Amino acid sequence: TLASIAAQAGVLRERPSGFAALATPVGSRIIAADGATPRVTERRIEGAVVTLHLDDQPARVWRSTTAADGGRSIAALDRTIGSSVGVVVDLPRWDNAAGTLSFGGPAIVASGTGSGWRSATVEMRASAAAPLASIGAIPQAGVLGTLVAASSAAQANLIDLHGWIDVALLRPDMALGNVSDADLLSGENLAMVGGEVLQFGRAEPKGGNLWRLTRLLRGRIGTEDAMGALAAGLAFAPIDMAAMLPLPQTIGLSILAAGAQVLLSGVGDAAPVAIPVPAVSRSIAPLSPVHLCHDWLGDGTLVLRWIRRSRAGFSWRDGQDVTLDERTESYRVSIIAGSASFEALPQQPTISLAPAQLVSWRSQTMSVTIAVRQIGELAESLAATATITI
């Protein structure tokens, strides 16, 4: 407005003339006939004539062509944060469809009892009395639950069309999804229940936070030994790398063992929430051998054979023998024959037992129990076992 212009630019004169023009200072503005407000740039007095020189830059007059909007408040939903809940999983290493080894090792996945939970800082210590070490923060809330019930275990190399697993998710707002069989074979819908890694093709909501998982692939990534160990109350955690924080496998020079703790500190936690760390085993141990069998030679020699496995061979892209995922190939063969025992450390997946050795065992028993483990850099695999008549 003209009043605001006057306040900003100083003296404002309306069509100054005579003594008014004489009193109009340089720098002030006047109102021209067309409504413009030029500024006086020069004033000359020649005889009885006062001349005012004006610029051609009008004053800025801000006018709104629309009605003013006072704005509105966009407030975040008031959601309960709740307390932090977490579980440490010991993930095996595996290769995906592209042949790249995925992360393996201890990791923590966490969420909260309230839907407003977002993250928590993470600390870790080797024992309850050890000093705390800062690890980082949970990258994002994960999906967590507990096992309610499960059908009996099926074969690990076939899609189980009849089995089922019931899980109770942490909150009713958490959800699981379906995938096709092709997606299953590509590694989708992986989850860890206790020590077993499994996949599910169908997830059916049963009301509240209860879900039934069907079209299962059990004992994935070398965890078939845990298929029969499912019991109510075990932790259920879908494997989502974006929601998992890897834990260092060492504190100082010691590999993490049972007794280590992870502590979560979220906004809604009155005190840090302690999460026990299971003994790290699957992530550092080779896979157990498979197809342990035996042959008899004509001279009475017993030949034991087995097939090694590799964590770099789950996708089996070329159908050929998979590469070794340890620096060296070595096995521990243990044989129990009554009260006698025998152990060997072959460097290949076979061993021959001489007839004289078998004669000494037959004096005590007519059958022997055999266990074969692959020796890794940090740990030994679970055993492939067999009992044969000698």
Coordinates of C-alpha atoms in Angstrom, one line a residue:
T1 CA 0.0 0.0 0.0
L2 CA 1.0 3.6 -0.3
A3 CA 1.3 3.9 3.5
S4 CA 3.7 0.9 3.6
I5 CA 5.7 2.5 0.7
A6 CA 5.9 5.7 2.7
A7 CA 7.1 3.8 5.7
Q8 CA 9.8 2.0 3.7
A9 CA 10.9 4.8 1.4
G10 CA 10.6 7.8 3.6
V11 CA 8.7 11.0 2.7
L12 CA 5.9 10.6 0.2
R13 CA 4.5 13.6 -1.7
E14 CA 1.4 13.7 -3.8
R15 CA 2.1 15.7 -7.0
P16 CA 4.4 18.2 -5.4
S17 CA 4.4 21.7 -6.9
G18 CA 5.5 25.1 -5.8
F19 CA 7.0 25.1 -2.3
A20 CA 6.0 21.4 -2.0
A21 CA 8.3 20.6 -4.9
L22 CA 11.0 22.7 -3.3
A23 CA 10.6 20.7 0.0
T24 CA 10.6 17.3 -1.7
P25 CA 13.9 15.6 -0.9
V26 CA 15.9 13.4 -3.3
G27 CA 15.1 9.7 -2.7
S28 CA 11.4 10.2 -1.8
R29 CA 8.6 9.0 -4.0
I30 CA 5.7 10.8 -5.5
I31 CA 2.4 9.6 -7.0
A32 CA 2.3 10.0 -10.7
A33 CA -0.9 10.4 -12.7
D34 CA -0.9 6.8 -13.8
G35 CA -0.7 5.6 -10.2
A36 CA 3.0 4.8 -10.4
T37 CA 5.3 5.9 -7.6
P38 CA 8.6 7.0 -9.1
R39 CA 11.5 8.1 -6.9
V40 CA 13.0 11.6 -7.0
T41 CA 16.6 11.1 -8.2
E42 CA 17.6 14.8 -8.7
R43 CA 16.2 18.2 -7.8
R44 CA 17.2 21.4 -9.7
I45 CA 16.2 25.0 -8.9
E46 CA 16.7 27.4 -11.9
G47 CA 15.3 30.8 -11.3
A48 CA 11.8 30.4 -10.1
V49 CA 11.4 26.9 -11.5
V50 CA 11.9 23.7 -9.5
T51 CA 12.5 20.6 -11.6
L52 CA 12.3 17.1 -10.2
H53 CA 14.0 14.2 -12.1
L54 CA 12.3 10.8 -11.5
D55 CA 13.5 7.2 -12.1
D56 CA 11.4 4.8 -14.0
Q57 CA 11.5 1.9 -11.4
P58 CA 8.2 1.7 -9.6
A59 CA 8.1 0.8 -6.0
R60 CA 7.4 -2.8 -5.1
V61 CA 3.9 -3.1 -4.0
W62 CA 3.0 -6.7 -2.9
R63 CA -0.6 -7.7 -3.4
S64 CA -2.1 -11.1 -3.0
T65 CA -4.5 -12.2 -5.7
T66 CA -5.8 -15.2 -3.7
A67 CA -7.3 -15.5 -0.3
A68 CA -4.8 -16.0 2.6
D69 CA -4.5 -19.6 4.0
G70 CA -3.6 -19.9 7.6
G71 CA -2.2 -23.4 7.1
R72 CA -3.0 -26.6 8.9
S73 CA -1.3 -28.9 11.3
I74 CA -0.2 -32.3 10.0
A75 CA 0.6 -34.2 13.1
A76 CA 2.1 -37.7 13.2
L77 CA -0.2 -40.5 14.4
D78 CA 0.0 -41.0 18.2
R79 CA 1.2 -44.6 18.2
T80 CA 2.4 -46.5 21.3
I81 CA 6.1 -47.3 21.1
G82 CA 6.1 -50.0 23.7
S83 CA 9.2 -51.9 24.9
S84 CA 11.9 -53.5 22.7
V85 CA 11.8 -57.2 21.8
G86 CA 14.6 -58.9 19.9
V87 CA 16.1 -62.3 19.0
V88 CA 19.7 -63.2 18.0
V89 CA 19.8 -65.7 15.1
D90 CA 22.9 -67.7 14.0
L91 CA 22.5 -67.6 10.2
P92 CA 24.3 -70.1 8.0
R93 CA 26.0 -68.7 4.9
W94 CA 24.4 -69.5 1.6
D95 CA 24.7 -68.5 -2.0
N96 CA 21.7 -66.9 -3.8
A97 CA 20.5 -67.6 -7.4
A98 CA 23.3 -65.3 -8.7
G99 CA 25.9 -67.4 -6.9
T100 CA 26.8 -64.6 -4.4
L101 CA 27.4 -65.7 -0.8
S102 CA 24.9 -64.0 1.4
F103 CA 25.6 -62.8 4.9
G104 CA 26.0 -65.5 7.5
G105 CA 26.7 -65.2 11.2
P106 CA 25.0 -63.9 14.3
A107 CA 22.6 -61.1 13.8
I108 CA 19.9 -59.4 15.8
V109 CA 16.4 -58.6 14.6
A110 CA 14.2 -56.5 16.8
S111 CA 10.8 -54.7 17.0
G112 CA 8.6 -53.4 19.7
T113 CA 5.4 -54.2 21.5
G114 CA 3.9 -51.0 20.1
S115 CA 3.3 -50.1 16.5
G116 CA 5.2 -46.8 17.0
W117 CA 8.5 -48.6 17.6
R118 CA 11.2 -47.7 15.1
S119 CA 14.7 -48.6 16.3
A120 CA 17.0 -49.1 19.3
T121 CA 20.7 -48.7 20.0
V122 CA 22.6 -52.0 20.4
E123 CA 25.4 -52.9 22.8
M124 CA 27.0 -56.2 23.3
R125 CA 29.2 -57.9 25.9
A126 CA 30.8 -61.4 26.1
S127 CA 29.3 -62.2 29.4
A128 CA 27.0 -60.7 32.0
A129 CA 30.1 -59.2 33.9
A130 CA 32.0 -58.1 30.8
P131 CA 32.1 -54.4 29.7
L132 CA 29.7 -53.2 27.1
A133 CA 30.7 -52.4 23.5
S134 CA 28.6 -50.3 21.3
I135 CA 27.5 -52.1 18.1
G136 CA 25.2 -49.6 16.3
A137 CA 21.4 -49.4 15.9
I138 CA 18.7 -51.6 14.6
P139 CA 18.3 -50.5 10.9
Q140 CA 14.5 -50.9 10.9
A141 CA 11.8 -52.8 12.7
G142 CA 11.5 -56.4 11.8
V143 CA 8.7 -59.0 12.0
L144 CA 8.9 -61.3 15.0
G145 CA 6.8 -64.0 16.5
T146 CA 6.8 -67.3 18.4
L147 CA 6.0 -70.8 17.2
V148 CA 2.6 -72.0 18.5
A149 CA 2.4 -75.5 16.9
A150 CA 3.7 -77.5 13.9
S151 CA 3.0 -80.7 12.0
S152 CA 5.6 -83.4 11.9
A153 CA 8.7 -82.8 9.8
A154 CA 8.8 -83.8 6.1
Q155 CA 11.7 -84.3 3.7
A156 CA 14.0 -81.4 3.3
N157 CA 14.3 -81.7 -0.5
L158 CA 10.6 -81.5 -1.4
I159 CA 7.8 -79.0 -1.0
D160 CA 5.7 -80.1 1.8
L161 CA 2.1 -79.8 0.6
H162 CA 0.5 -81.2 3.7
G163 CA 2.5 -79.8 6.6
W164 CA 1.8 -76.6 8.4
I165 CA 3.3 -74.3 11.1
D166 CA 1.3 -71.9 13.3
V167 CA 3.0 -68.8 14.5
A168 CA 1.9 -65.9 16.7
L169 CA 3.3 -62.6 15.5
L170 CA 4.4 -60.0 18.0
R171 CA 1.6 -57.6 17.1
P172 CA -1.7 -57.8 15.2
D173 CA -0.6 -55.2 12.7
M174 CA 2.3 -57.4 11.5
A175 CA 1.7 -59.5 8.4
L176 CA 3.2 -62.2 6.2
G177 CA 2.8 -62.7 2.5
N178 CA 2.4 -65.4 -0.2
V179 CA 4.9 -66.3 -2.9
S180 CA 4.9 -68.6 -5.9
D181 CA 6.8 -71.8 -6.1
A182 CA 9.3 -70.1 -8.5
D183 CA 9.9 -67.5 -5.8
L184 CA 10.4 -70.2 -3.2
L185 CA 13.1 -71.8 -5.4
S186 CA 14.7 -68.3 -5.7
G187 CA 15.0 -68.0 -1.9
E188 CA 11.9 -65.9 -1.0
N189 CA 10.1 -66.1 2.3
L190 CA 13.0 -67.5 4.3
A191 CA 12.4 -67.6 8.0
M192 CA 14.2 -68.9 11.0
V193 CA 12.3 -70.9 13.7
G194 CA 14.6 -71.9 16.5
G195 CA 17.7 -73.4 14.7
E196 CA 15.9 -74.3 11.5
V197 CA 15.7 -72.2 8.4
L198 CA 12.5 -72.9 6.4
Q199 CA 10.5 -71.3 3.6
F200 CA 6.7 -70.9 3.2
G201 CA 4.7 -70.3 0.1
R202 CA 1.4 -69.5 1.8
A203 CA 0.6 -67.4 4.9
E204 CA -3.0 -67.5 6.0
P205 CA -4.2 -65.1 8.7
K206 CA -6.2 -67.0 11.4
G207 CA -7.3 -63.9 13.3
G208 CA -5.6 -61.5 15.7
N209 CA -1.8 -62.1 15.4
L210 CA -2.1 -65.9 14.5
W211 CA -0.9 -67.1 11.1
R212 CA -0.7 -70.5 9.5
L213 CA 2.2 -71.2 7.1
T214 CA 1.9 -73.9 4.5
R215 CA 3.5 -75.0 1.3
L216 CA 6.7 -75.4 3.2
L217 CA 10.3 -76.1 2.4
R218 CA 12.0 -77.4 5.5
G219 CA 15.6 -77.7 6.7
R220 CA 16.9 -75.1 4.3
I221 CA 20.6 -74.0 4.1
G222 CA 21.9 -77.2 5.8
T223 CA 19.5 -77.0 8.9
E224 CA 17.7 -80.3 8.3
D225 CA 19.1 -81.6 11.6
A226 CA 16.8 -79.1 13.4
M227 CA 13.6 -80.2 11.6
G228 CA 12.5 -82.4 14.4
A229 CA 13.3 -79.9 17.2
L230 CA 10.5 -77.5 16.7
A231 CA 8.6 -76.8 19.9
A232 CA 6.1 -74.3 21.0
G233 CA 7.6 -71.0 22.2
L234 CA 10.6 -71.0 19.8
A235 CA 11.3 -67.6 18.2
F236 CA 10.1 -67.0 14.7
A237 CA 11.9 -64.4 12.5
P238 CA 11.6 -63.9 8.8
I239 CA 15.1 -63.4 7.3
D240 CA 15.1 -59.8 6.1
M241 CA 18.6 -58.5 5.7
A242 CA 17.3 -54.9 5.7
A243 CA 16.0 -55.4 9.3
M244 CA 19.0 -57.4 10.6
L245 CA 22.0 -55.9 12.4
P246 CA 25.0 -58.2 12.0
L247 CA 26.9 -58.8 15.3
P248 CA 30.7 -59.1 15.3
Q249 CA 31.6 -62.8 15.7
T250 CA 34.6 -61.9 17.9
I251 CA 35.2 -59.8 21.0
G252 CA 38.9 -59.3 21.3
L253 CA 40.3 -62.6 20.0
S254 CA 37.6 -64.9 21.4
I255 CA 34.8 -66.3 19.2
L256 CA 31.4 -65.5 20.7
A257 CA 30.1 -68.3 22.9
A258 CA 27.0 -69.0 25.0
G259 CA 26.7 -66.4 27.8
A260 CA 27.2 -63.3 25.5
Q261 CA 24.4 -60.7 25.7
V262 CA 23.0 -58.0 23.4
L263 CA 21.3 -55.1 25.0
L264 CA 18.6 -53.0 23.3
S265 CA 17.8 -49.5 24.3
G266 CA 14.8 -48.0 22.7
V267 CA 12.8 -44.8 23.4
G268 CA 10.1 -46.8 25.2
D269 CA 12.5 -48.9 27.3
A270 CA 12.9 -47.9 31.0
A271 CA 16.1 -50.0 31.1
P272 CA 18.1 -51.8 28.4
V273 CA 16.5 -55.1 27.3
A274 CA 19.0 -58.0 27.5
I275 CA 18.9 -60.6 24.7
P276 CA 20.9 -63.8 25.1
V277 CA 23.4 -64.8 22.3
P278 CA 23.4 -68.5 21.3
A279 CA 26.7 -70.2 20.8
V280 CA 27.9 -69.3 17.3
S281 CA 28.1 -72.6 15.4
R282 CA 26.2 -72.8 12.1
S283 CA 27.7 -69.6 10.7
I284 CA 31.3 -70.9 11.2
A285 CA 31.0 -74.6 10.8
P286 CA 31.0 -76.5 7.4
L287 CA 27.9 -78.3 6.4
S288 CA 27.6 -81.9 7.4
P289 CA 28.5 -84.6 4.8
V290 CA 25.7 -86.6 3.2
H291 CA 25.1 -89.9 1.6
L292 CA 27.4 -91.9 3.8
C293 CA 27.6 -95.4 2.4
H294 CA 29.9 -98.4 2.3
D295 CA 31.2 -101.1 -0.1
W296 CA 33.0 -104.4 0.4
L297 CA 36.0 -105.3 -1.7
G298 CA 36.9 -108.8 -2.7
D299 CA 39.6 -109.1 -0.1
G300 CA 37.3 -108.1 2.7
T301 CA 38.3 -104.4 2.8
L302 CA 35.5 -102.1 4.0
V303 CA 35.4 -98.8 2.0
L304 CA 33.4 -95.9 3.4
R305 CA 32.3 -93.1 1.1
W306 CA 30.4 -89.8 1.5
I307 CA 29.7 -86.6 -0.3
R308 CA 30.8 -83.3 1.0
R309 CA 28.6 -80.2 0.8
S310 CA 29.5 -76.5 0.3
R311 CA 27.8 -73.4 1.4
A312 CA 28.7 -72.0 -2.0
G313 CA 26.6 -74.6 -3.8
F314 CA 23.0 -74.3 -2.7
S315 CA 21.9 -72.8 -6.1
W316 CA 23.8 -75.5 -8.0
R317 CA 23.8 -73.3 -11.1
D318 CA 25.8 -75.5 -13.5
G319 CA 24.9 -79.0 -12.2
Q320 CA 28.6 -79.8 -11.6
D321 CA 30.5 -80.5 -8.4
V322 CA 30.4 -77.5 -6.1
T323 CA 33.5 -75.7 -5.0
L324 CA 35.0 -76.2 -1.6
D325 CA 34.2 -73.4 0.8
E326 CA 37.1 -74.1 3.2
R327 CA 40.8 -73.6 2.7
T328 CA 41.5 -77.3 2.9
E329 CA 39.5 -80.5 2.7
S330 CA 39.7 -82.6 5.8
Y331 CA 37.4 -85.0 7.7
R332 CA 37.2 -86.7 11.1
V333 CA 35.9 -90.3 10.9
S334 CA 34.9 -91.9 14.3
I335 CA 33.9 -95.5 14.6
I336 CA 32.6 -97.2 17.7
A337 CA 32.7 -101.0 17.8
G338 CA 31.5 -102.2 21.2
S339 CA 34.1 -100.9 23.7
A340 CA 36.6 -100.2 21.0
S341 CA 36.9 -97.0 19.1
F342 CA 38.7 -95.8 16.0
E343 CA 39.5 -92.4 14.5
A344 CA 41.0 -91.2 11.3
L345 CA 41.6 -87.9 9.6
P346 CA 41.4 -88.5 5.8
Q347 CA 41.9 -85.7 3.3
Q348 CA 39.3 -87.0 0.8
P349 CA 35.7 -88.2 1.1
T350 CA 36.6 -91.9 1.5
I351 CA 38.4 -94.2 3.8
S352 CA 39.3 -97.9 3.6
L353 CA 39.4 -100.3 6.6
A354 CA 41.6 -103.3 6.3
P355 CA 40.3 -106.8 7.0
A356 CA 42.6 -107.2 10.1
Q357 CA 41.0 -104.2 11.7
L358 CA 37.5 -105.6 11.2
V359 CA 38.5 -109.0 12.7
S360 CA 39.4 -107.3 16.0
W361 CA 36.1 -105.5 16.0
R362 CA 34.1 -108.6 15.3
S363 CA 35.4 -110.2 18.5
Q364 CA 33.2 -107.6 20.4
T365 CA 30.3 -106.8 18.1
M366 CA 28.9 -107.5 14.7
S367 CA 27.9 -103.9 14.0
V368 CA 29.7 -100.6 14.2
T369 CA 28.5 -97.0 14.4
I370 CA 30.2 -94.5 12.1
A371 CA 30.2 -90.7 12.3
V372 CA 31.9 -88.5 9.7
R373 CA 32.4 -84.7 10.2
Q374 CA 34.0 -82.2 7.9
I375 CA 36.8 -80.1 9.7
G376 CA 36.6 -76.4 9.0
E377 CA 38.9 -73.6 9.9
L378 CA 36.9 -72.6 12.9
A379 CA 34.7 -75.6 13.8
E380 CA 33.7 -79.0 12.7
S381 CA 30.4 -79.9 11.0
L382 CA 27.6 -81.9 12.4
A383 CA 28.1 -85.6 11.8
A384 CA 26.7 -87.9 9.1
T385 CA 26.1 -91.2 10.8
A386 CA 25.4 -94.8 9.9
T387 CA 25.4 -98.2 11.5
I388 CA 26.5 -101.1 9.4
T389 CA 27.0 -104.8 10.0
I390 CA 30.6 -106.1 9.8

